[in-house]
Amino acid sequence: MNDRDPGDATGRGGLPGADPLPRSSPIREAWPVVGRADELAALDAVAEEALSGRTRVVHLDGIVGSGKTTLLHSWLERADGFHVLRVRCRRLERDFAFGAVRRLLLPLIAAASDSDRRSLLGRAGNTAQRILAPDAPGRDDSSPYADAAATRLGLDDLVFGLSRGAPLLLAVDDLQWIDPPSLRWLAHLVHRADAPMILVAATTRTGERPAHGDLFNELLHPSLCRTLVLEPLSPRDVEQLVALVLGVPRPDPSFCAACHAATDGHPLFLRALLCDARRNGMRPTQENVEEIKAFGLNSLRREIGHRLCQGSKDMAELARALAILGDGIPHALLAAYCGKGEAVVWSAAGRLHASGLLRAGDPLRFVHPVVRGPAAHRGAHLRRPRPATRRAPGPP
């Protein structure tokens, strides 16, 4: 549930002669973090390890809409003792060499005084200076210095200098879309034996990895990294969320159970459901159980359609088959309808689940009935009628 984008990067703490950088403000209202006590405790434990002098990496993985970004930034607000820099990677910027590094470090450099900025850039070396200069244009991977060792070492020296005042916490949201040179630098940085106290916190979507899988594996190596997988919210978590969002200390258990059943504990769909309920003045009582089951969640239709457009043709065709044939259809029948093998159907089902549209397990079912309409509509565009073949003219 990427409910806020912290600009491109924000920092906490400051440099000598620089005003503290402002914390990012959420684009939408703050959303309560519930059901994540174990994950928050694990994040705190990794932070303590980093503060004790060990370079550490923590990795949050989950399907789309599972609340990774909300959890990460909620935790960053309480990560005392660190100088926090954060960046959210973007799908359309994967081809810009060191794009993530620029957006991670530039706000800090821009906030420094002129003398401190010159000192910081002086540590970085010539090629790194060209990347980090505020007026440097975006460059693609064909740049002659895009992955040079001198550039990485210059960035290392810059980061080492920044970490003298306080340990650095580098937060990278949507790591699966990071540009390869930035990923190579991060993987190189965390494995340096002489690295100062640095903590890297990253989020990824289940089933999605950067193009350079070897670099991804190096960054998240088990010797340095702890991976936390976000699961759906439990019925008890949903009850707590209903109480907080609808402002009723003791909501009816049957109403809460209906909310959980309608969404399978999926945080994004729960958010839409409860926000719609609040806008409609619905109270969490037994009398409203059937009404909450029938909520259409029309506010999510555009988001669902967007996810289907980003996916593969196999995903869209399977979603359309489920929309038309209904839940619980045998895989063999789905494969026959789509004109694909069962292995292709299984693979597409996994990607639909990772996109937050399909429930886990078997039989295959959408997370919420609202998915059915966009799925049928999107798949229809892929089944264009074949042009009629022209017959050769016969004898008169």
GROMACS .gro file of C-alpha atoms in nm:
model
  396
    1MET     CA    1   0.000   0.000   0.000
    2ASN     CA    2   0.218   0.273  -0.127
    3ASP     CA    3   0.023   0.549   0.032
    4ARG     CA    4   0.291   0.806   0.032
    5ASP     CA    5   0.585   0.898  -0.178
    6PRO     CA    6   0.850   1.082   0.023
    7GLY     CA    7   0.928   1.309  -0.265
    8ASP     CA    8   1.242   1.160  -0.407
    9ALA     CA    9   1.452   1.159  -0.095
   10THR     CA   10   1.443   1.313   0.246
   11GLY     CA   11   1.693   1.317   0.525
   12ARG     CA   12   1.690   1.344   0.899
   13GLY     CA   13   1.967   1.504   1.087
   14GLY     CA   14   2.197   1.757   0.926
   15LEU     CA   15   2.542   1.870   0.827
   16PRO     CA   16   2.742   2.146   0.989
   17GLY     CA   17   2.614   2.473   0.854
   18ALA     CA   18   2.302   2.321   0.704
   19ASP     CA   19   1.943   2.350   0.810
   20PRO     CA   20   1.783   2.015   0.895
   21LEU     CA   21   1.599   1.871   0.599
   22PRO     CA   22   1.223   1.863   0.645
   23ARG     CA   23   1.052   1.531   0.691
   24SER     CA   24   0.825   1.431   0.410
   25SER     CA   25   0.455   1.482   0.461
   26PRO     CA   26   0.211   1.218   0.346
   27ILE     CA   27   0.020   1.284   0.025
   28ARG     CA   28  -0.286   1.130   0.183
   29GLU     CA   29  -0.398   1.091   0.539
   30ALA     CA   30  -0.181   0.884   0.770
   31TRP     CA   31  -0.293   0.524   0.786
   32PRO     CA   32  -0.267   0.325   1.110
   33VAL     CA   33  -0.009   0.047   1.114
   34VAL     CA   34  -0.168  -0.258   1.277
   35GLY     CA   35  -0.073  -0.623   1.282
   36ARG     CA   36   0.294  -0.549   1.224
   37ALA     CA   37   0.431  -0.558   1.579
   38ASP     CA   38   0.664  -0.851   1.503
   39GLU     CA   39   0.799  -0.679   1.192
   40LEU     CA   40   0.857  -0.352   1.380
   41ALA     CA   41   1.039  -0.539   1.657
   42ALA     CA   42   1.258  -0.711   1.396
   43LEU     CA   43   1.335  -0.378   1.229
   44ASP     CA   44   1.432  -0.231   1.566
   45ALA     CA   45   1.658  -0.531   1.636
   46VAL     CA   46   1.841  -0.488   1.305
   47ALA     CA   47   1.881  -0.116   1.378
   48GLU     CA   48   2.040  -0.198   1.714
   49GLU     CA   49   2.286  -0.429   1.538
   50ALA     CA   50   2.378  -0.149   1.299
   51LEU     CA   51   2.423   0.098   1.583
   52SER     CA   52   2.660  -0.145   1.750
   53GLY     CA   53   2.895  -0.109   1.454
   54ARG     CA   54   2.783  -0.370   1.201
   55THR     CA   55   2.678  -0.289   0.846
   56ARG     CA   56   2.332  -0.441   0.809
   57VAL     CA   57   2.055  -0.473   0.550
   58VAL     CA   58   1.686  -0.529   0.619
   59HIS     CA   59   1.447  -0.630   0.344
   60LEU     CA   60   1.065  -0.601   0.343
   61ASP     CA   61   0.898  -0.820   0.082
   62GLY     CA   62   0.528  -0.849   0.007
   63ILE     CA   63   0.264  -0.852  -0.262
   64VAL     CA   64   0.139  -0.525  -0.408
   65GLY     CA   65  -0.077  -0.347  -0.152
   66SER     CA   66   0.057  -0.538   0.149
   67GLY     CA   67   0.167  -0.219   0.325
   68LYS     CA   68   0.545  -0.231   0.273
   69THR     CA   69   0.583   0.142   0.213
   70THR     CA   70   0.352   0.237   0.498
   71LEU     CA   71   0.544   0.011   0.737
   72LEU     CA   72   0.885   0.131   0.617
   73HIS     CA   73   0.811   0.501   0.656
   74SER     CA   74   0.630   0.453   0.984
   75TRP     CA   75   0.941   0.282   1.116
   76LEU     CA   76   1.175   0.546   0.971
   77GLU     CA   77   0.994   0.811   1.173
   78ARG     CA   78   1.097   0.630   1.493
   79ALA     CA   79   1.448   0.520   1.385
   80ASP     CA   80   1.638   0.736   1.633
   81GLY     CA   81   2.015   0.765   1.618
   82PHE     CA   82   2.036   0.752   1.236
   83HIS     CA   83   2.073   1.007   0.964
   84VAL     CA   84   1.797   0.889   0.730
   85LEU     CA   85   1.808   0.922   0.351
   86ARG     CA   86   1.531   0.771   0.147
   87VAL     CA   87   1.441   0.719  -0.215
   88ARG     CA   88   1.160   0.550  -0.401
   89CYS     CA   89   1.269   0.386  -0.726
   90ARG     CA   90   1.051   0.421  -1.033
   91ARG     CA   91   0.984   0.181  -1.316
   92LEU     CA   92   1.042   0.443  -1.588
   93GLU     CA   93   1.379   0.552  -1.448
   94ARG     CA   94   1.559   0.217  -1.449
   95ASP     CA   95   1.768   0.317  -1.752
   96PHE     CA   96   1.922   0.628  -1.592
   97ALA     CA   97   2.263   0.537  -1.454
   98PHE     CA   98   2.297   0.624  -1.085
   99GLY     CA   99   1.949   0.779  -1.088
  100ALA     CA  100   1.861   0.630  -0.750
  101VAL     CA  101   2.194   0.744  -0.603
  102ARG     CA  102   2.135   1.099  -0.725
  103ARG     CA  103   1.788   1.119  -0.572
  104LEU     CA  104   1.914   0.959  -0.251
  105LEU     CA  105   2.206   1.195  -0.193
  106LEU     CA  106   2.127   1.521  -0.375
  107PRO     CA  107   1.881   1.662  -0.115
  108LEU     CA  108   2.149   1.629   0.152
  109ILE     CA  109   2.411   1.796  -0.066
  110ALA     CA  110   2.170   2.071  -0.165
  111ALA     CA  111   2.094   2.145   0.202
  112ALA     CA  112   2.461   2.188   0.294
  113SER     CA  113   2.636   2.523   0.309
  114ASP     CA  114   2.857   2.620   0.017
  115SER     CA  115   3.177   2.527   0.201
  116ASP     CA  116   3.038   2.193   0.320
  117ARG     CA  117   2.907   2.116  -0.027
  118ARG     CA  118   3.249   2.178  -0.178
  119SER     CA  119   3.406   1.958   0.087
  120LEU     CA  120   3.158   1.676   0.028
  121LEU     CA  121   3.191   1.684  -0.349
  122GLY     CA  122   3.568   1.709  -0.316
  123ARG     CA  123   3.569   1.373  -0.139
  124ALA     CA  124   3.364   1.214  -0.416
  125GLY     CA  125   3.618   1.252  -0.700
  126ASN     CA  126   3.564   1.377  -1.052
  127THR     CA  127   3.328   1.113  -1.193
  128ALA     CA  128   3.108   1.102  -0.884
  129GLN     CA  129   3.098   1.482  -0.885
  130ARG     CA  130   2.956   1.474  -1.236
  131ILE     CA  131   2.678   1.243  -1.115
  132LEU     CA  132   2.597   1.441  -0.803
  133ALA     CA  133   2.623   1.794  -0.937
  134PRO     CA  134   2.275   1.947  -0.894
  135ASP     CA  135   2.261   2.046  -1.262
  136ALA     CA  136   2.390   1.713  -1.396
  137PRO     CA  137   2.164   1.573  -1.669
  138GLY     CA  138   2.021   1.224  -1.647
  139ARG     CA  139   2.243   0.970  -1.820
  140ASP     CA  140   2.176   0.622  -1.943
  141ASP     CA  141   2.399   0.317  -1.907
  142SER     CA  142   2.593   0.405  -2.220
  143SER     CA  143   2.771   0.677  -2.023
  144PRO     CA  144   3.144   0.600  -2.011
  145TYR     CA  145   3.158   0.633  -1.634
  146ALA     CA  146   2.825   0.463  -1.560
  147ASP     CA  147   2.974   0.171  -1.370
  148ALA     CA  148   3.336   0.267  -1.324
  149ALA     CA  149   3.513   0.151  -1.008
  150ALA     CA  150   3.639   0.507  -0.952
  151THR     CA  151   3.281   0.631  -0.938
  152ARG     CA  152   3.182   0.374  -0.678
  153LEU     CA  153   3.488   0.448  -0.466
  154GLY     CA  154   3.414   0.821  -0.487
  155LEU     CA  155   3.058   0.762  -0.369
  156ASP     CA  156   3.195   0.545  -0.088
  157ASP     CA  157   3.421   0.826   0.030
  158LEU     CA  158   3.129   1.068   0.022
  159VAL     CA  159   2.908   0.835   0.227
  160PHE     CA  160   3.188   0.764   0.473
  161GLY     CA  161   3.218   1.136   0.527
  162LEU     CA  162   2.843   1.174   0.578
  163SER     CA  163   2.838   0.894   0.836
  164ARG     CA  164   3.088   1.064   1.065
  165GLY     CA  165   2.819   1.271   1.234
  166ALA     CA  166   2.565   0.989   1.271
  167PRO     CA  167   2.516   0.641   1.126
  168LEU     CA  168   2.343   0.643   0.789
  169LEU     CA  169   2.016   0.469   0.716
  170LEU     CA  170   1.964   0.439   0.342
  171ALA     CA  171   1.601   0.350   0.268
  172VAL     CA  172   1.526   0.225  -0.086
  173ASP     CA  173   1.158   0.170  -0.162
  174ASP     CA  174   1.066  -0.047  -0.463
  175LEU     CA  175   1.418  -0.183  -0.500
  176GLN     CA  176   1.301  -0.402  -0.789
  177TRP     CA  177   1.309  -0.090  -1.012
  178ILE     CA  178   1.652   0.043  -0.916
  179ASP     CA  179   1.897   0.120  -1.196
  180PRO     CA  180   2.184  -0.133  -1.224
  181PRO     CA  181   2.474   0.108  -1.142
  182SER     CA  182   2.302   0.222  -0.821
  183LEU     CA  183   2.236  -0.140  -0.726
  184ARG     CA  184   2.600  -0.232  -0.795
  185TRP     CA  185   2.717   0.052  -0.573
  186LEU     CA  186   2.491  -0.048  -0.284
  187ALA     CA  187   2.600  -0.413  -0.308
  188HIS     CA  188   2.964  -0.300  -0.316
  189LEU     CA  189   2.917  -0.061  -0.023
  190VAL     CA  190   2.765  -0.307   0.225
  191HIS     CA  191   3.039  -0.563   0.163
  192ARG     CA  192   3.330  -0.325   0.226
  193ALA     CA  193   3.525  -0.446   0.528
  194ASP     CA  194   3.606  -0.089   0.631
  195ALA     CA  195   3.252   0.045   0.593
  196PRO     CA  196   3.127   0.263   0.881
  197MET     CA  197   2.795   0.206   1.056
  198ILE     CA  198   2.542   0.187   0.770
  199LEU     CA  199   2.195   0.035   0.757
  200VAL     CA  200   2.020  -0.025   0.424
  201ALA     CA  201   1.642  -0.081   0.436
  202ALA     CA  202   1.476  -0.195   0.114
  203THR     CA  203   1.131  -0.303  -0.002
  204THR     CA  204   1.042  -0.526  -0.297
  205ARG     CA  205   0.729  -0.669  -0.454
  206THR     CA  206   0.695  -1.043  -0.424
  207GLY     CA  207   0.813  -1.215  -0.739
  208GLU     CA  208   0.984  -0.907  -0.885
  209ARG     CA  209   1.360  -0.861  -0.888
  210PRO     CA  210   1.597  -0.614  -1.055
  211ALA     CA  211   1.737  -0.718  -1.391
  212HIS     CA  212   2.079  -0.791  -1.238
  213GLY     CA  213   1.982  -1.074  -1.005
  214ASP     CA  214   2.341  -1.142  -0.899
  215LEU     CA  215   2.378  -0.788  -0.761
  216PHE     CA  216   2.040  -0.817  -0.588
  217ASN     CA  217   2.151  -1.141  -0.423
  218GLU     CA  218   2.478  -0.982  -0.311
  219LEU     CA  219   2.299  -0.687  -0.152
  220LEU     CA  220   2.055  -0.915   0.029
  221HIS     CA  221   2.310  -1.182   0.121
  222PRO     CA  222   2.200  -1.370   0.436
  223SER     CA  223   2.526  -1.286   0.612
  224LEU     CA  224   2.420  -0.918   0.616
  225CYS     CA  225   2.048  -0.913   0.548
  226ARG     CA  226   1.731  -1.005   0.732
  227THR     CA  227   1.425  -1.051   0.509
  228LEU     CA  228   1.075  -0.996   0.647
  229VAL     CA  229   0.778  -1.117   0.441
  230LEU     CA  230   0.454  -0.927   0.501
  231GLU     CA  231   0.157  -1.158   0.536
  232PRO     CA  232  -0.215  -1.064   0.514
  233LEU     CA  233  -0.373  -0.919   0.827
  234SER     CA  234  -0.537  -1.160   1.068
  235PRO     CA  235  -0.903  -1.136   1.179
  236ARG     CA  236  -0.786  -0.982   1.506
  237ASP     CA  237  -0.581  -0.722   1.317
  238VAL     CA  238  -0.884  -0.638   1.104
  239GLU     CA  239  -1.095  -0.589   1.416
  240GLN     CA  240  -0.839  -0.343   1.549
  241LEU     CA  241  -0.829  -0.160   1.216
  242VAL     CA  242  -1.210  -0.134   1.203
  243ALA     CA  243  -1.210   0.016   1.552
  244LEU     CA  244  -0.946   0.276   1.459
  245VAL     CA  245  -1.085   0.377   1.121
  246LEU     CA  246  -1.454   0.384   1.210
  247GLY     CA  247  -1.394   0.527   1.557
  248VAL     CA  248  -1.581   0.256   1.749
  249PRO     CA  249  -1.387   0.098   2.038
  250ARG     CA  250  -1.583  -0.230   2.026
  251PRO     CA  251  -1.703  -0.304   1.671
  252ASP     CA  252  -1.935  -0.598   1.621
  253PRO     CA  253  -1.731  -0.919   1.566
  254SER     CA  254  -1.954  -1.034   1.280
  255PHE     CA  255  -1.899  -0.704   1.097
  256CYS     CA  256  -1.521  -0.739   1.139
  257ALA     CA  257  -1.535  -1.101   1.023
  258ALA     CA  258  -1.724  -0.991   0.711
  259CYS     CA  259  -1.455  -0.730   0.638
  260HIS     CA  260  -1.185  -0.993   0.670
  261ALA     CA  261  -1.374  -1.244   0.455
  262ALA     CA  262  -1.437  -0.985   0.183
  263THR     CA  263  -1.068  -0.892   0.153
  264ASP     CA  264  -0.875  -1.193   0.285
  265GLY     CA  265  -0.687  -0.952   0.511
  266HIS     CA  266  -0.537  -0.767   0.212
  267PRO     CA  267  -0.437  -0.421   0.349
  268LEU     CA  268  -0.509  -0.223   0.029
  269PHE     CA  269  -0.857  -0.366  -0.014
  270LEU     CA  270  -0.927  -0.327   0.357
  271ARG     CA  271  -0.830   0.035   0.337
  272ALA     CA  272  -1.063   0.097   0.043
  273LEU     CA  273  -1.344  -0.095   0.212
  274LEU     CA  274  -1.320   0.089   0.543
  275CYS     CA  275  -1.273   0.432   0.383
  276ASP     CA  276  -1.584   0.374   0.172
  277ALA     CA  277  -1.772   0.260   0.482
  278ARG     CA  278  -1.667   0.571   0.672
  279ARG     CA  279  -1.766   0.801   0.385
  280ASN     CA  280  -2.108   0.638   0.378
  281GLY     CA  281  -2.151   0.679   0.754
  282MET     CA  282  -2.170   0.303   0.808
  283ARG     CA  283  -2.147   0.176   1.164
  284PRO     CA  284  -1.969  -0.154   1.241
  285THR     CA  285  -2.283  -0.332   1.363
  286GLN     CA  286  -2.443  -0.668   1.294
  287GLU     CA  287  -2.718  -0.495   1.096
  288ASN     CA  288  -2.462  -0.379   0.837
  289VAL     CA  289  -2.290  -0.712   0.779
  290GLU     CA  290  -2.469  -0.787   0.452
  291GLU     CA  291  -2.420  -0.431   0.329
  292ILE     CA  292  -2.043  -0.437   0.386
  293LYS     CA  293  -2.024  -0.765   0.194
  294ALA     CA  294  -2.185  -0.598  -0.107
  295PHE     CA  295  -1.964  -0.288  -0.118
  296GLY     CA  296  -1.840  -0.232  -0.471
  297LEU     CA  297  -1.511  -0.050  -0.396
  298ASN     CA  298  -1.539   0.143  -0.722
  299SER     CA  299  -1.253   0.365  -0.608
  300LEU     CA  300  -1.016   0.075  -0.678
  301ARG     CA  301  -1.124   0.000  -1.033
  302ARG     CA  302  -0.869   0.230  -1.195
  303GLU     CA  303  -0.589   0.091  -0.975
  304ILE     CA  304  -0.685  -0.266  -1.065
  305GLY     CA  305  -0.696  -0.184  -1.435
  306HIS     CA  306  -0.354  -0.020  -1.409
  307ARG     CA  307  -0.203  -0.333  -1.253
  308LEU     CA  308  -0.351  -0.554  -1.523
  309CYS     CA  309  -0.210  -0.322  -1.791
  310GLN     CA  310   0.136  -0.351  -1.635
  311GLY     CA  311   0.121  -0.730  -1.631
  312SER     CA  312   0.175  -0.983  -1.906
  313LYS     CA  313  -0.078  -1.095  -2.164
  314ASP     CA  314  -0.101  -1.433  -1.985
  315MET     CA  315  -0.197  -1.256  -1.660
  316ALA     CA  316  -0.470  -1.054  -1.830
  317GLU     CA  317  -0.610  -1.358  -2.012
  318LEU     CA  318  -0.623  -1.565  -1.692
  319ALA     CA  319  -0.791  -1.276  -1.507
  320ARG     CA  320  -1.052  -1.254  -1.782
  321ALA     CA  321  -1.111  -1.629  -1.769
  322LEU     CA  322  -1.170  -1.613  -1.393
  323ALA     CA  323  -1.398  -1.312  -1.437
  324ILE     CA  324  -1.613  -1.496  -1.691
  325LEU     CA  325  -1.602  -1.856  -1.564
  326GLY     CA  326  -1.609  -1.774  -1.192
  327ASP     CA  327  -1.415  -1.891  -0.888
  328GLY     CA  328  -1.298  -2.245  -0.829
  329ILE     CA  329  -1.265  -2.346  -1.195
  330PRO     CA  330  -1.023  -2.640  -1.249
  331HIS     CA  331  -0.689  -2.541  -1.393
  332ALA     CA  332  -0.734  -2.767  -1.693
  333LEU     CA  333  -1.051  -2.580  -1.790
  334LEU     CA  334  -0.885  -2.241  -1.737
  335ALA     CA  335  -0.591  -2.352  -1.950
  336ALA     CA  336  -0.823  -2.470  -2.225
  337TYR     CA  337  -1.019  -2.142  -2.216
  338CYS     CA  338  -0.698  -1.938  -2.239
  339GLY     CA  339  -0.546  -2.168  -2.499
  340LYS     CA  340  -0.239  -2.218  -2.278
  341GLY     CA  341  -0.072  -2.501  -2.093
  342GLU     CA  342  -0.147  -2.556  -1.724
  343ALA     CA  343   0.209  -2.454  -1.633
  344VAL     CA  344   0.147  -2.115  -1.797
  345VAL     CA  345  -0.175  -2.078  -1.598
  346TRP     CA  346   0.008  -2.156  -1.272
  347SER     CA  347   0.277  -1.900  -1.354
  348ALA     CA  348   0.019  -1.632  -1.443
  349ALA     CA  349  -0.171  -1.710  -1.122
  350GLY     CA  350   0.146  -1.652  -0.920
  351ARG     CA  351   0.196  -1.314  -1.084
  352LEU     CA  352  -0.167  -1.217  -1.026
  353HIS     CA  353  -0.125  -1.304  -0.659
  354ALA     CA  354   0.196  -1.098  -0.640
  355SER     CA  355   0.002  -0.808  -0.796
  356GLY     CA  356  -0.243  -0.827  -0.507
  357LEU     CA  357  -0.541  -0.934  -0.719
  358LEU     CA  358  -0.566  -1.307  -0.648
  359ARG     CA  359  -0.602  -1.484  -0.315
  360ALA     CA  360  -0.329  -1.724  -0.211
  361GLY     CA  361  -0.385  -2.096  -0.250
  362ASP     CA  362  -0.623  -2.310  -0.449
  363PRO     CA  363  -0.889  -2.280  -0.590
  364LEU     CA  364  -0.811  -1.957  -0.771
  365ARG     CA  365  -1.023  -1.666  -0.649
  366PHE     CA  366  -1.002  -1.289  -0.674
  367VAL     CA  367  -0.919  -1.095  -0.358
  368HIS     CA  368  -1.247  -0.906  -0.392
  369PRO     CA  369  -1.538  -0.913  -0.637
  370VAL     CA  370  -1.442  -0.562  -0.754
  371VAL     CA  371  -1.152  -0.716  -0.948
  372ARG     CA  372  -1.392  -0.905  -1.174
  373GLY     CA  373  -1.513  -0.607  -1.379
  374PRO     CA  374  -1.171  -0.459  -1.472
  375ALA     CA  375  -1.036  -0.810  -1.534
  376ALA     CA  376  -1.310  -0.889  -1.785
  377HIS     CA  377  -1.270  -0.550  -1.950
  378ARG     CA  378  -0.890  -0.566  -1.975
  379GLY     CA  379  -0.886  -0.922  -2.111
  380ALA     CA  380  -1.143  -0.835  -2.376
  381HIS     CA  381  -0.895  -0.595  -2.537
  382LEU     CA  382  -0.653  -0.881  -2.584
  383ARG     CA  383  -0.902  -1.099  -2.770
  384ARG     CA  384  -0.934  -0.898  -3.084
  385PRO     CA  385  -1.105  -1.078  -3.369
  386ARG     CA  386  -0.874  -1.211  -3.634
  387PRO     CA  387  -0.905  -1.042  -3.971
  388ALA     CA  388  -1.105  -1.249  -4.213
  389THR     CA  389  -0.892  -1.425  -4.470
  390ARG     CA  390  -0.964  -1.335  -4.829
  391ARG     CA  391  -1.046  -1.616  -5.062
  392ALA     CA  392  -0.878  -1.631  -5.396
  393PRO     CA  393  -1.124  -1.549  -5.670
  394GLY     CA  394  -1.271  -1.866  -5.814
  395PRO     CA  395  -1.386  -1.937  -6.159
  396PRO     CA  396  -1.679  -1.731  -6.277
   0.00000   0.00000   0.00000
